[in-house]
Amino acid sequence: MNDVIQAAVKRLEPKYKPRSDKEIITEIGLGDSSGDALFYLLFGRYAEMLEAIFRRQSSGRIEFDDFMLELDIRLFVNRCAAIISFDENKASFKTYLGTIAHNLLYDMSAKEMPTRDILEALRQTDCGFDEYGMSILVDAINSYPNKDSRYVLLKTIEGYKSKEIAAMLTRRRQEEGTLDKGKSLTPAYIDTVRSRTLKAIRRMMAGPCEQAESCGVSACQVSLGVTEPFALAKASTPTLLKPEAASFTDITNPFITNIYILYNQMKEDYDE
């Protein structure tokens, strides 16, 4: 796990390490800090077990961090319904979680990242974010045609720095045979890919609306498949929270935080 995730786990340990699984699951059921409690279970208490399952079952096409991101979001959707439905009379929570992990790895073998389930997680994050715009960004990443660009944005969401992403993408492309063994991608290249991809996604989001202005909002809605077009909603979009805002820093889950940062970067470029 990267430094961002390890730091998040360390911040949560004083609160959750002394508690039993049952106590933590009860807190999740109450809806109080459910994202933090779930995050600790996955990335703290059961991280080693989940990594062992991943190493045994993964086909090699999926990376461990991608699997953990998917697992965290999948368990978080529908207000952590999968966690709340756990029955201690049927199995231990460790066994229950292991079964979910096995099933998820099976499902992931047939698709590539990033996840669409993260949209549901965004809808459940009531912290003043521009939920609409962030959801559209995630959807645009899913449909972006260049897999290297998707990879860079996903790894950014997972909290990796450009230097780390460069090393991982270098290894990935060398294994695919699309990059010579003696060559390496640089952090500057990753920064360029990220910037260009965000600009392209921004155009994808704004373009159809600008072309359909004469047809009204409904034409944009049909084009984008959303309830409000990005370009036309720009004037009514609420002010984004700054990273130092209390309600922002209260969110421990780094995935949601990093999506916010990407979206903020893209929107600032759009506003210029």
XYZ file of C-alpha atoms in Angstrom:
272
model
C 0.000 0.000 0.000
C 1.196 3.502 -0.727
C 2.108 6.151 1.842
C -1.253 7.935 1.587
C -3.204 4.814 2.520
C -0.760 3.837 5.266
C -1.046 7.314 6.781
C -4.847 7.083 6.729
C -4.729 3.718 8.507
C -2.346 5.102 11.121
C -4.724 7.980 11.871
C -7.601 5.549 12.365
C -5.773 2.975 14.515
C -6.237 4.692 17.909
C -9.987 4.694 17.388
C -10.569 1.280 15.821
C -7.708 -1.059 16.767
C -9.039 -1.731 20.312
C -12.523 -2.528 18.995
C -13.871 -5.904 17.924
C -15.217 -6.560 14.431
C -18.731 -6.592 15.872
C -18.308 -3.161 17.443
C -16.959 -1.685 14.228
C -19.742 -3.248 12.154
C -22.290 -1.810 14.582
C -20.813 1.645 14.039
C -21.028 1.141 10.279
C -24.688 0.210 10.675
C -25.378 3.415 12.582
C -23.960 5.424 9.704
C -21.525 7.355 11.886
C -18.100 7.501 10.223
C -19.018 4.369 8.275
C -16.492 5.161 5.546
C -13.661 5.432 8.064
C -14.674 2.246 9.884
C -14.868 0.262 6.655
C -11.573 1.708 5.450
C -9.833 0.554 8.635
C -11.221 -2.976 8.358
C -9.977 -3.342 4.784
C -6.687 -1.463 4.816
C -5.765 -1.985 8.451
C -7.068 -5.077 10.187
C -7.547 -7.369 7.197
C -5.073 -5.937 4.696
C -2.656 -8.881 4.964
C -5.429 -11.450 4.577
C -6.840 -9.660 1.536
C -3.411 -9.410 -0.044
C -2.875 -13.149 0.477
C -6.197 -13.891 -1.242
C -5.253 -11.559 -4.067
C -1.841 -13.198 -4.581
C -3.412 -16.662 -4.738
C -6.276 -15.800 -7.059
C -5.172 -12.882 -9.236
C -4.409 -13.647 -12.862
C -1.718 -10.980 -13.047
C -3.818 -8.561 -15.119
C -5.123 -6.843 -11.984
C -3.014 -4.888 -9.499
C -3.542 -5.206 -5.759
C -4.284 -1.501 -5.293
C -6.933 -1.634 -8.023
C -8.535 -4.603 -6.297
C -8.568 -2.852 -2.912
C -10.045 0.319 -4.408
C -12.813 -1.725 -6.016
C -13.457 -3.666 -2.802
C -13.655 -0.507 -0.685
C -16.126 1.155 -3.031
C -18.218 -1.968 -3.570
C -18.670 -2.476 0.169
C -19.414 1.219 0.706
C -22.289 1.482 -1.798
C -25.906 1.322 -0.664
C -24.798 2.643 2.721
C -22.516 -0.341 3.384
C -25.359 -2.821 2.849
C -22.973 -5.752 2.328
C -21.335 -5.113 5.708
C -24.586 -4.516 7.573
C -26.076 -7.763 6.211
C -23.266 -9.823 7.801
C -24.657 -12.572 10.057
C -22.242 -13.666 12.780
C -24.274 -16.852 13.296
C -23.288 -18.134 9.849
C -19.569 -17.340 9.701
C -16.866 -15.137 11.162
C -16.491 -11.703 9.623
C -13.032 -12.698 8.399
C -14.523 -15.615 6.451
C -17.378 -13.449 5.186
C -14.997 -10.748 3.943
C -12.763 -13.354 2.327
C -15.713 -14.740 0.369
C -16.616 -11.274 -0.908
C -12.991 -10.724 -1.931
C -12.889 -14.025 -3.838
C -16.099 -13.177 -5.696
C -14.883 -9.687 -6.523
C -11.624 -10.979 -7.989
C -13.627 -13.332 -10.179
C -15.763 -10.428 -11.399
C -12.762 -8.173 -11.990
C -11.027 -10.713 -14.204
C -13.540 -9.882 -16.930
C -13.175 -6.101 -16.888
C -10.645 -3.304 -16.626
C -10.502 -0.427 -14.180
C -11.659 2.039 -13.060
C -14.851 1.244 -11.226
C -18.286 2.722 -11.825
C -19.362 1.856 -8.281
C -17.434 4.890 -7.113
C -20.254 7.050 -8.486
C -22.548 5.651 -5.808
C -19.949 6.389 -3.164
C -19.790 9.991 -4.320
C -23.555 10.304 -4.017
C -23.286 9.199 -0.390
C -20.547 11.712 0.468
C -22.460 14.632 1.955
C -19.591 17.091 2.398
C -20.503 19.969 0.098
C -18.745 18.579 -2.958
C -19.978 19.276 -6.469
C -21.256 15.724 -6.568
C -22.642 16.095 -10.086
C -19.404 17.305 -11.634
C -17.272 14.738 -9.813
C -19.582 11.934 -10.907
C -19.338 13.063 -14.510
C -15.544 13.110 -14.217
C -15.482 9.510 -12.981
C -17.841 8.430 -15.757
C -15.651 10.186 -18.332
C -12.559 8.403 -17.007
C -14.353 5.083 -17.398
C -15.134 5.783 -21.047
C -11.823 7.425 -21.980
C -10.347 5.496 -24.946
C -6.632 5.600 -24.041
C -5.816 2.952 -21.438
C -2.558 4.633 -20.349
C -4.495 7.810 -19.591
C -7.078 5.850 -17.619
C -4.254 4.128 -15.739
C -2.588 7.427 -14.800
C -5.840 8.915 -13.482
C -6.728 5.772 -11.538
C -3.311 5.658 -9.889
C -3.680 9.350 -9.068
C -6.995 8.571 -7.374
C -5.239 5.811 -5.421
C -2.777 8.391 -4.103
C 0.394 7.588 -6.043
C 2.851 10.332 -6.977
C 3.967 10.906 -10.566
C 7.349 9.251 -9.910
C 5.644 6.105 -8.620
C 3.133 6.041 -11.480
C 5.968 6.434 -13.994
C 7.724 3.355 -12.597
C 4.513 1.294 -12.557
C 3.465 2.300 -16.071
C 6.989 1.656 -17.355
C 6.850 -1.879 -15.967
C 3.339 -2.431 -17.322
C 4.214 -1.281 -20.850
C 7.447 -3.263 -20.909
C 5.513 -6.386 -19.953
C 3.047 -5.645 -22.761
C 5.916 -5.139 -25.207
C 4.935 -1.536 -25.980
C 8.052 0.016 -24.407
C 11.675 -1.030 -24.899
C 13.328 -2.621 -21.869
C 16.044 0.018 -21.813
C 13.621 2.939 -21.700
C 11.732 4.431 -18.771
C 8.821 6.837 -18.523
C 9.494 9.981 -16.500
C 7.390 11.794 -13.875
C 7.184 14.732 -16.301
C 5.597 12.418 -18.864
C 2.998 11.317 -16.302
C 2.236 14.953 -15.452
C 1.749 15.682 -19.149
C -0.534 12.680 -19.653
C -2.627 13.656 -16.627
C -2.937 17.284 -17.712
C -3.782 16.463 -21.334
C -6.290 13.816 -20.315
C -8.092 16.149 -17.919
C -8.242 18.816 -20.623
C -9.596 16.292 -23.127
C -12.210 15.111 -20.632
C -13.135 18.718 -19.941
C -13.759 19.216 -23.667
C -15.762 15.987 -23.795
C -17.949 17.219 -20.959
C -18.415 20.747 -22.266
C -18.457 20.211 -26.024
C -21.837 18.496 -26.482
C -23.524 21.171 -24.376
C -22.028 24.029 -26.372
C -23.157 22.377 -29.599
C -26.675 21.839 -28.297
C -27.358 25.210 -26.706
C -29.848 26.058 -29.431
C -31.746 22.872 -28.627
C -32.028 23.549 -24.902
C -30.900 21.663 -21.840
C -32.711 18.455 -22.690
C -30.517 17.859 -25.728
C -27.437 18.081 -23.535
C -28.973 15.767 -21.009
C -29.544 13.144 -23.661
C -26.037 13.605 -25.046
C -24.271 13.295 -21.704
C -26.680 10.907 -20.044
C -26.940 13.108 -16.952
C -29.491 15.400 -15.365
C -27.613 18.672 -15.861
C -25.044 19.624 -18.552
C -21.619 20.607 -17.215
C -21.201 23.749 -19.312
C -24.682 25.119 -18.664
C -24.500 24.231 -14.971
C -21.229 26.109 -14.550
C -22.855 29.289 -13.280
C -24.918 27.445 -10.684
C -22.214 25.056 -9.495
C -21.629 25.534 -5.739
C -18.273 26.826 -4.579
C -15.885 23.931 -4.094
C -14.517 23.269 -0.648
C -10.893 24.056 -0.065
C -8.636 21.248 1.235
C -8.215 23.009 4.583
C -11.972 23.152 5.234
C -12.961 21.106 8.292
C -15.647 19.136 6.473
C -13.097 18.213 3.813
C -10.320 17.057 6.119
C -12.809 15.025 8.123
C -12.933 12.603 5.189
C -10.271 9.965 5.789
C -10.968 7.905 2.659
C -8.205 9.097 0.306
C -9.974 7.868 -2.835
C -12.826 10.359 -2.480
C -10.328 13.066 -1.533
C -8.203 12.474 -4.628
C -11.197 12.451 -6.963
C -12.123 15.828 -5.505
C -8.609 17.145 -6.152
C -8.655 15.934 -9.775
C -12.062 17.458 -10.351
C -11.023 20.747 -8.757
C -7.957 20.878 -10.998
C -10.049 20.246 -14.089
C -12.709 22.801 -13.147
C -10.143 25.517 -12.425
C -8.699 24.972 -15.913
C -12.210 25.158 -17.359
C -12.960 28.421 -15.572
C -9.835 30.149 -16.885
